[in-house]
Amino acid sequence: GESVGLHLPTLSVQEGDNSIINCAYSNSASDYFIWYKQESGKGPQFIIDIRSNMDKRQGQRVTVLLNKTVKHLSLQIAATQPGDSAVYFCAERRRGSTLGRLYFGRGTQLTVWP
Amino acid sequence: DVKVTQSSRYLVKRTGEKVFLECVQDMDHENMFWYRQDPGLGLRLIYFSYDVKMKEKGDIPEGYSVSREKKERFSLILESASTNQTSMYLCASSLLKSTDTQYFGPGTRLTVL
């Protein structure tokens, strides 16, 4: 069935390197995407979002790229820090679904080592 | 900042008990959601509500019910808790508009013995 999914369940990077977390989606009607960060023992926190009429959006140290042709979303974290260690989720809103509902991927565990 | 609070961080209950999980948001959001989170399965939607006294089933509503008597409060009820309901429960809220960013509470870790 259709789903939001992630290519890699875990990612390990060295402090200072850039991280890239990927997400694939299969619903061509998806028009809005969000990345969340979940630290151990906490609820998911909003990081950045992007609408389907955009290809790229930048925040503080984070960039989200959207490739609608191949239905792929990525989160890039520049100069990764130990505090970035967390599980990262992508979520999508599907046009036509009940207003407000999001569909979440399973998450990628990012580990930053010194 | 949006604040979503959940009544308990950790809860231990026995099989067959009735369990109430409470969620409160302070940003006048119309939408509220209950998810459960299990390792390897991500976030699964149990129920959501877009207005007071309104509710809709998510993907896994069996064994759960909800109550929304006030706009700021959304309760999840386990009528008769079972061990397979041991999980992390997350509440979220959002505005009723096209930008559907959901804001999450800290979660309740429920253990059913």
PDB file of C-alpha atoms in Angstrom:
ATOM      1  CA  GLY A   1       0.000   0.000   0.000  1.00  0.00           C
ATOM      2  CA  GLU A   2       0.961   3.621  -0.121  1.00  0.00           C
ATOM      3  CA  SER A   3       3.189   4.753   2.683  1.00  0.00           C
ATOM      4  CA  VAL A   4       5.724   7.254   3.813  1.00  0.00           C
ATOM      5  CA  GLY A   5       9.001   5.497   4.362  1.00  0.00           C
ATOM      6  CA  LEU A   6      12.680   6.034   4.959  1.00  0.00           C
ATOM      7  CA  HIS A   7      15.562   4.512   3.083  1.00  0.00           C
ATOM      8  CA  LEU A   8      17.788   3.879   6.105  1.00  0.00           C
ATOM      9  CA  PRO A   9      16.681   3.106   9.622  1.00  0.00           C
ATOM     10  CA  THR A  10      19.998   4.269  11.154  1.00  0.00           C
ATOM     11  CA  LEU A  11      22.651   6.812  10.255  1.00  0.00           C
ATOM     12  CA  SER A  12      25.947   7.436  12.025  1.00  0.00           C
ATOM     13  CA  VAL A  13      28.011  10.533  11.302  1.00  0.00           C
ATOM     14  CA  GLN A  14      31.026  12.222  12.791  1.00  0.00           C
ATOM     15  CA  GLU A  15      30.612  15.518  14.564  1.00  0.00           C
ATOM     16  CA  GLY A  16      31.081  18.367  12.115  1.00  0.00           C
ATOM     17  CA  ASP A  17      30.096  16.372   9.054  1.00  0.00           C
ATOM     18  CA  ASN A  18      26.924  16.986   7.098  1.00  0.00           C
ATOM     19  CA  SER A  19      24.035  14.537   7.496  1.00  0.00           C
ATOM     20  CA  ILE A  20      21.501  13.574   4.895  1.00  0.00           C
ATOM     21  CA  ILE A  21      18.325  11.771   5.928  1.00  0.00           C
ATOM     22  CA  ASN A  22      16.081  10.459   3.197  1.00  0.00           C
ATOM     23  CA  CYS A  23      12.389   9.817   2.872  1.00  0.00           C
ATOM     24  CA  ALA A  24      10.370   8.279   0.055  1.00  0.00           C
ATOM     25  CA  TYR A  25       6.686   8.789  -0.427  1.00  0.00           C
ATOM     26  CA  SER A  26       4.359   7.093  -2.859  1.00  0.00           C
ATOM     27  CA  ASN A  27       1.266   9.277  -2.874  1.00  0.00           C
ATOM     28  CA  SER A  28       1.393  11.712  -5.776  1.00  0.00           C
ATOM     29  CA  ALA A  29      -1.401  13.733  -4.159  1.00  0.00           C
ATOM     30  CA  SER A  30       0.819  14.715  -1.225  1.00  0.00           C
ATOM     31  CA  ASP A  31       1.165  18.481  -1.113  1.00  0.00           C
ATOM     32  CA  TYR A  32       2.845  19.290   2.181  1.00  0.00           C
ATOM     33  CA  PHE A  33       5.755  17.690   4.012  1.00  0.00           C
ATOM     34  CA  ILE A  34       7.223  18.103   7.474  1.00  0.00           C
ATOM     35  CA  TRP A  35      10.370  16.904   9.191  1.00  0.00           C
ATOM     36  CA  TYR A  36      10.263  16.174  12.904  1.00  0.00           C
ATOM     37  CA  LYS A  37      13.041  15.452  15.383  1.00  0.00           C
ATOM     38  CA  GLN A  38      12.424  13.228  18.377  1.00  0.00           C
ATOM     39  CA  GLU A  39      14.977  13.090  21.146  1.00  0.00           C
ATOM     40  CA  SER A  40      14.995  10.220  23.568  1.00  0.00           C
ATOM     41  CA  GLY A  41      12.109  10.430  26.022  1.00  0.00           C
ATOM     42  CA  LYS A  42      10.484  13.403  24.314  1.00  0.00           C
ATOM     43  CA  GLY A  43       7.726  14.040  21.822  1.00  0.00           C
ATOM     44  CA  PRO A  44       8.517  14.885  18.177  1.00  0.00           C
ATOM     45  CA  GLN A  45       9.495  18.485  17.528  1.00  0.00           C
ATOM     46  CA  PHE A  46       8.856  20.364  14.304  1.00  0.00           C
ATOM     47  CA  ILE A  47      12.054  21.139  12.376  1.00  0.00           C
ATOM     48  CA  ILE A  48      11.084  22.375   8.943  1.00  0.00           C
ATOM     49  CA  ASP A  49       8.334  22.024   6.376  1.00  0.00           C
ATOM     50  CA  ILE A  50       7.961  22.375   2.618  1.00  0.00           C
ATOM     51  CA  ARG A  51       5.038  22.666   0.244  1.00  0.00           C
ATOM     52  CA  SER A  52       4.845  20.739  -2.989  1.00  0.00           C
ATOM     53  CA  ASN A  53       5.223  23.915  -5.061  1.00  0.00           C
ATOM     54  CA  MET A  54       8.778  24.282  -3.720  1.00  0.00           C
ATOM     55  CA  ASP A  55      11.955  22.286  -4.367  1.00  0.00           C
ATOM     56  CA  LYS A  56      14.053  23.524  -1.509  1.00  0.00           C
ATOM     57  CA  ARG A  57      13.699  25.266   1.789  1.00  0.00           C
ATOM     58  CA  GLN A  58      16.379  26.307   4.241  1.00  0.00           C
ATOM     59  CA  GLY A  59      16.349  26.822   7.950  1.00  0.00           C
ATOM     60  CA  GLN A  60      19.032  27.203  10.533  1.00  0.00           C
ATOM     61  CA  ARG A  61      21.609  24.499   9.635  1.00  0.00           C
ATOM     62  CA  VAL A  62      18.879  22.445   7.963  1.00  0.00           C
ATOM     63  CA  THR A  63      17.745  22.202   4.373  1.00  0.00           C
ATOM     64  CA  VAL A  64      14.865  20.191   2.998  1.00  0.00           C
ATOM     65  CA  LEU A  65      14.868  19.107  -0.627  1.00  0.00           C
ATOM     66  CA  LEU A  66      11.819  17.833  -2.449  1.00  0.00           C
ATOM     67  CA  ASN A  67      12.012  15.897  -5.691  1.00  0.00           C
ATOM     68  CA  LYS A  68       8.466  15.347  -6.868  1.00  0.00           C
ATOM     69  CA  THR A  69       9.552  13.467  -9.968  1.00  0.00           C
ATOM     70  CA  VAL A  70      10.870  10.559  -7.939  1.00  0.00           C
ATOM     71  CA  LYS A  71       8.764  11.270  -4.843  1.00  0.00           C
ATOM     72  CA  HIS A  72      11.745  11.796  -2.611  1.00  0.00           C
ATOM     73  CA  LEU A  73      12.333  14.090   0.336  1.00  0.00           C
ATOM     74  CA  SER A  74      15.586  14.691   2.150  1.00  0.00           C
ATOM     75  CA  LEU A  75      16.737  16.545   5.227  1.00  0.00           C
ATOM     76  CA  GLN A  76      20.264  17.891   5.232  1.00  0.00           C
ATOM     77  CA  ILE A  77      21.871  18.921   8.498  1.00  0.00           C
ATOM     78  CA  ALA A  78      25.018  20.997   8.191  1.00  0.00           C
ATOM     79  CA  ALA A  79      27.898  20.633  10.651  1.00  0.00           C
ATOM     80  CA  THR A  80      26.155  17.924  12.634  1.00  0.00           C
ATOM     81  CA  GLN A  81      26.463  18.245  16.399  1.00  0.00           C
ATOM     82  CA  PRO A  82      25.991  15.735  19.235  1.00  0.00           C
ATOM     83  CA  GLY A  83      22.714  17.475  20.072  1.00  0.00           C
ATOM     84  CA  ASP A  84      21.408  16.437  16.674  1.00  0.00           C
ATOM     85  CA  SER A  85      21.371  12.800  17.750  1.00  0.00           C
ATOM     86  CA  ALA A  86      17.722  11.789  17.607  1.00  0.00           C
ATOM     87  CA  VAL A  87      15.130   9.990  15.515  1.00  0.00           C
ATOM     88  CA  TYR A  88      14.002  11.976  12.498  1.00  0.00           C
ATOM     89  CA  PHE A  89      10.565  11.500  10.954  1.00  0.00           C
ATOM     90  CA  CYS A  90       9.134  12.755   7.727  1.00  0.00           C
ATOM     91  CA  ALA A  91       5.391  13.307   7.471  1.00  0.00           C
ATOM     92  CA  GLU A  92       3.131  14.119   4.566  1.00  0.00           C
ATOM     93  CA  ARG A  93      -0.303  15.557   4.061  1.00  0.00           C
ATOM     94  CA  ARG A  94      -2.268  13.951   1.260  1.00  0.00           C
ATOM     95  CA  ARG A  95      -4.598  16.177  -0.701  1.00  0.00           C
ATOM     96  CA  GLY A  96      -8.138  14.950  -0.155  1.00  0.00           C
ATOM     97  CA  SER A  97      -7.496  13.315   3.191  1.00  0.00           C
ATOM     98  CA  THR A  98      -9.329  14.505   6.258  1.00  0.00           C
ATOM     99  CA  LEU A  99      -8.160  18.016   7.057  1.00  0.00           C
ATOM    100  CA  GLY A 100      -5.239  18.052   9.443  1.00  0.00           C
ATOM    101  CA  ARG A 101      -4.252  14.432   9.128  1.00  0.00           C
ATOM    102  CA  LEU A 102      -0.572  13.640   8.517  1.00  0.00           C
ATOM    103  CA  TYR A 103       1.039  10.350   7.552  1.00  0.00           C
ATOM    104  CA  PHE A 104       4.350   9.546   9.195  1.00  0.00           C
ATOM    105  CA  GLY A 105       7.342   7.517   8.148  1.00  0.00           C
ATOM    106  CA  ARG A 106       8.966   5.044  10.506  1.00  0.00           C
ATOM    107  CA  GLY A 107      11.920   7.269  11.329  1.00  0.00           C
ATOM    108  CA  THR A 108      15.717   7.292  11.020  1.00  0.00           C
ATOM    109  CA  GLN A 109      17.951   7.124  14.068  1.00  0.00           C
ATOM    110  CA  LEU A 110      20.796   9.626  13.682  1.00  0.00           C
ATOM    111  CA  THR A 111      23.833   9.062  15.899  1.00  0.00           C
ATOM    112  CA  VAL A 112      26.597  11.650  16.034  1.00  0.00           C
ATOM    113  CA  TRP A 113      29.970  10.485  17.299  1.00  0.00           C
ATOM    114  CA  PRO A 114      32.927  12.669  18.255  1.00  0.00           C
TER     115      PRO A 114
ATOM    116  CA  ASP B   1       5.121  28.835  21.745  1.00  0.00           C
ATOM    117  CA  VAL B   2       2.559  26.103  21.431  1.00  0.00           C
ATOM    118  CA  LYS B   3       2.338  23.990  24.513  1.00  0.00           C
ATOM    119  CA  VAL B   4       0.826  20.532  24.543  1.00  0.00           C
ATOM    120  CA  THR B   5       0.835  18.779  27.881  1.00  0.00           C
ATOM    121  CA  GLN B   6      -0.003  15.227  28.818  1.00  0.00           C
ATOM    122  CA  SER B   7      -1.186  14.261  32.265  1.00  0.00           C
ATOM    123  CA  SER B   8       1.437  11.614  32.976  1.00  0.00           C
ATOM    124  CA  ARG B   9       4.916  10.815  31.665  1.00  0.00           C
ATOM    125  CA  TYR B  10       4.845   7.254  32.992  1.00  0.00           C
ATOM    126  CA  LEU B  11       1.893   5.073  33.898  1.00  0.00           C
ATOM    127  CA  VAL B  12       1.664   1.475  35.050  1.00  0.00           C
ATOM    128  CA  LYS B  13      -1.708  -0.270  34.991  1.00  0.00           C
ATOM    129  CA  ARG B  14      -3.017  -3.790  35.303  1.00  0.00           C
ATOM    130  CA  THR B  15      -4.839  -5.798  32.678  1.00  0.00           C
ATOM    131  CA  GLY B  16      -8.542  -5.001  32.679  1.00  0.00           C
ATOM    132  CA  GLU B  17      -8.217  -1.578  34.270  1.00  0.00           C
ATOM    133  CA  LYS B  18      -9.837   1.474  32.701  1.00  0.00           C
ATOM    134  CA  VAL B  19      -7.165   3.981  31.763  1.00  0.00           C
ATOM    135  CA  PHE B  20      -7.506   7.688  31.013  1.00  0.00           C
ATOM    136  CA  LEU B  21      -4.806   9.623  29.211  1.00  0.00           C
ATOM    137  CA  GLU B  22      -5.332  13.366  29.193  1.00  0.00           C
ATOM    138  CA  CYS B  23      -3.988  15.939  26.763  1.00  0.00           C
ATOM    139  CA  VAL B  24      -4.303  19.718  26.963  1.00  0.00           C
ATOM    140  CA  GLN B  25      -3.183  22.363  24.465  1.00  0.00           C
ATOM    141  CA  ASP B  26      -3.082  26.080  25.077  1.00  0.00           C
ATOM    142  CA  MET B  27      -3.113  27.481  21.537  1.00  0.00           C
ATOM    143  CA  ASP B  28      -6.805  27.279  20.692  1.00  0.00           C
ATOM    144  CA  HIS B  29      -6.153  24.578  18.086  1.00  0.00           C
ATOM    145  CA  GLU B  30      -9.137  22.940  16.456  1.00  0.00           C
ATOM    146  CA  ASN B  31      -7.478  19.615  15.661  1.00  0.00           C
ATOM    147  CA  MET B  32      -6.209  17.167  18.233  1.00  0.00           C
ATOM    148  CA  PHE B  33      -4.711  13.714  17.704  1.00  0.00           C
ATOM    149  CA  TRP B  34      -3.747  10.594  19.613  1.00  0.00           C
ATOM    150  CA  TYR B  35      -0.950   8.364  18.331  1.00  0.00           C
ATOM    151  CA  ARG B  36       0.828   5.368  19.670  1.00  0.00           C
ATOM    152  CA  GLN B  37       4.485   4.816  18.964  1.00  0.00           C
ATOM    153  CA  ASP B  38       6.111   1.399  18.942  1.00  0.00           C
ATOM    154  CA  PRO B  39       9.652   0.436  17.904  1.00  0.00           C
ATOM    155  CA  GLY B  40       9.896  -0.140  14.178  1.00  0.00           C
ATOM    156  CA  LEU B  41       6.308   0.914  13.548  1.00  0.00           C
ATOM    157  CA  GLY B  42       6.592   4.677  13.822  1.00  0.00           C
ATOM    158  CA  LEU B  43       3.573   6.772  14.758  1.00  0.00           C
ATOM    159  CA  ARG B  44       0.172   5.222  14.247  1.00  0.00           C
ATOM    160  CA  LEU B  45      -2.964   7.307  14.482  1.00  0.00           C
ATOM    161  CA  ILE B  46      -5.576   6.067  16.946  1.00  0.00           C
ATOM    162  CA  TYR B  47      -8.183   8.829  16.883  1.00  0.00           C
ATOM    163  CA  PHE B  48      -8.438  12.479  16.044  1.00  0.00           C
ATOM    164  CA  SER B  49     -10.857  15.313  16.586  1.00  0.00           C
ATOM    165  CA  TYR B  50     -11.410  18.514  14.612  1.00  0.00           C
ATOM    166  CA  ASP B  51     -13.933  20.109  16.926  1.00  0.00           C
ATOM    167  CA  VAL B  52     -15.535  19.753  20.309  1.00  0.00           C
ATOM    168  CA  LYS B  53     -17.539  16.527  20.533  1.00  0.00           C
ATOM    169  CA  MET B  54     -16.351  15.494  17.078  1.00  0.00           C
ATOM    170  CA  LYS B  55     -14.072  12.501  16.552  1.00  0.00           C
ATOM    171  CA  GLU B  56     -12.809  10.332  13.763  1.00  0.00           C
ATOM    172  CA  LYS B  57     -11.139   6.950  13.817  1.00  0.00           C
ATOM    173  CA  GLY B  58      -7.564   6.675  12.762  1.00  0.00           C
ATOM    174  CA  ASP B  59      -5.793   3.525  11.659  1.00  0.00           C
ATOM    175  CA  ILE B  60      -5.900   1.579  14.932  1.00  0.00           C
ATOM    176  CA  PRO B  61      -8.970   2.605  16.980  1.00  0.00           C
ATOM    177  CA  GLU B  62      -9.788  -0.862  18.316  1.00  0.00           C
ATOM    178  CA  GLY B  63      -9.637  -1.017  22.091  1.00  0.00           C
ATOM    179  CA  TYR B  64      -9.678   2.772  22.456  1.00  0.00           C
ATOM    180  CA  SER B  65     -12.204   5.553  22.739  1.00  0.00           C
ATOM    181  CA  VAL B  66     -11.847   9.317  23.013  1.00  0.00           C
ATOM    182  CA  SER B  67     -13.600  12.293  24.510  1.00  0.00           C
ATOM    183  CA  ARG B  68     -13.467  15.956  23.571  1.00  0.00           C
ATOM    184  CA  GLU B  69     -15.784  17.969  25.781  1.00  0.00           C
ATOM    185  CA  LYS B  70     -13.702  21.167  25.625  1.00  0.00           C
ATOM    186  CA  LYS B  71     -11.640  22.558  22.791  1.00  0.00           C
ATOM    187  CA  GLU B  72      -8.377  22.449  24.692  1.00  0.00           C
ATOM    188  CA  ARG B  73      -8.686  18.918  26.077  1.00  0.00           C
ATOM    189  CA  PHE B  74      -8.645  15.552  24.329  1.00  0.00           C
ATOM    190  CA  SER B  75      -8.798  12.346  26.336  1.00  0.00           C
ATOM    191  CA  LEU B  76      -7.855   8.840  25.275  1.00  0.00           C
ATOM    192  CA  ILE B  77      -9.615   6.022  27.088  1.00  0.00           C
ATOM    193  CA  LEU B  78      -8.646   2.388  27.307  1.00  0.00           C
ATOM    194  CA  GLU B  79     -11.847   0.732  28.470  1.00  0.00           C
ATOM    195  CA  SER B  80     -10.126  -2.479  29.526  1.00  0.00           C
ATOM    196  CA  ALA B  81      -6.368  -2.276  29.261  1.00  0.00           C
ATOM    197  CA  SER B  82      -4.493  -5.187  27.751  1.00  0.00           C
ATOM    198  CA  THR B  83      -0.796  -5.987  27.627  1.00  0.00           C
ATOM    199  CA  ASN B  84      -0.632  -5.291  23.893  1.00  0.00           C
ATOM    200  CA  GLN B  85      -1.535  -1.691  24.661  1.00  0.00           C
ATOM    201  CA  THR B  86       1.791  -1.186  26.376  1.00  0.00           C
ATOM    202  CA  SER B  87       3.275   1.640  24.334  1.00  0.00           C
ATOM    203  CA  MET B  88       4.265   5.282  24.108  1.00  0.00           C
ATOM    204  CA  TYR B  89       1.203   7.474  23.590  1.00  0.00           C
ATOM    205  CA  LEU B  90       1.624  10.848  21.935  1.00  0.00           C
ATOM    206  CA  CYS B  91      -0.896  13.649  21.725  1.00  0.00           C
ATOM    207  CA  ALA B  92      -0.696  16.399  19.102  1.00  0.00           C
ATOM    208  CA  SER B  93      -2.665  19.451  18.060  1.00  0.00           C
ATOM    209  CA  SER B  94      -2.868  21.695  15.009  1.00  0.00           C
ATOM    210  CA  LEU B  95      -4.831  24.546  13.528  1.00  0.00           C
ATOM    211  CA  LEU B  96      -7.687  23.821  11.165  1.00  0.00           C
ATOM    212  CA  LYS B  97      -6.080  25.310   8.079  1.00  0.00           C
ATOM    213  CA  SER B  98      -3.927  24.300   5.144  1.00  0.00           C
ATOM    214  CA  THR B  99      -0.649  24.447   7.025  1.00  0.00           C
ATOM    215  CA  ASP B 100      -1.102  21.349   9.092  1.00  0.00           C
ATOM    216  CA  THR B 101       1.958  21.353  11.282  1.00  0.00           C
ATOM    217  CA  GLN B 102       1.176  19.248  14.309  1.00  0.00           C
ATOM    218  CA  TYR B 103       2.657  20.062  17.691  1.00  0.00           C
ATOM    219  CA  PHE B 104       3.317  17.184  20.043  1.00  0.00           C
ATOM    220  CA  GLY B 105       3.213  16.652  23.758  1.00  0.00           C
ATOM    221  CA  PRO B 106       6.039  14.863  25.627  1.00  0.00           C
ATOM    222  CA  GLY B 107       4.314  11.496  25.535  1.00  0.00           C
ATOM    223  CA  THR B 108       3.011   9.028  28.108  1.00  0.00           C
ATOM    224  CA  ARG B 109       4.813   5.720  28.508  1.00  0.00           C
ATOM    225  CA  LEU B 110       2.077   3.249  29.459  1.00  0.00           C
ATOM    226  CA  THR B 111       2.899  -0.202  30.755  1.00  0.00           C
ATOM    227  CA  VAL B 112       0.079  -2.716  31.201  1.00  0.00           C
ATOM    228  CA  LEU B 113       0.966  -5.654  33.423  1.00  0.00           C
TER     229      LEU B 113
END
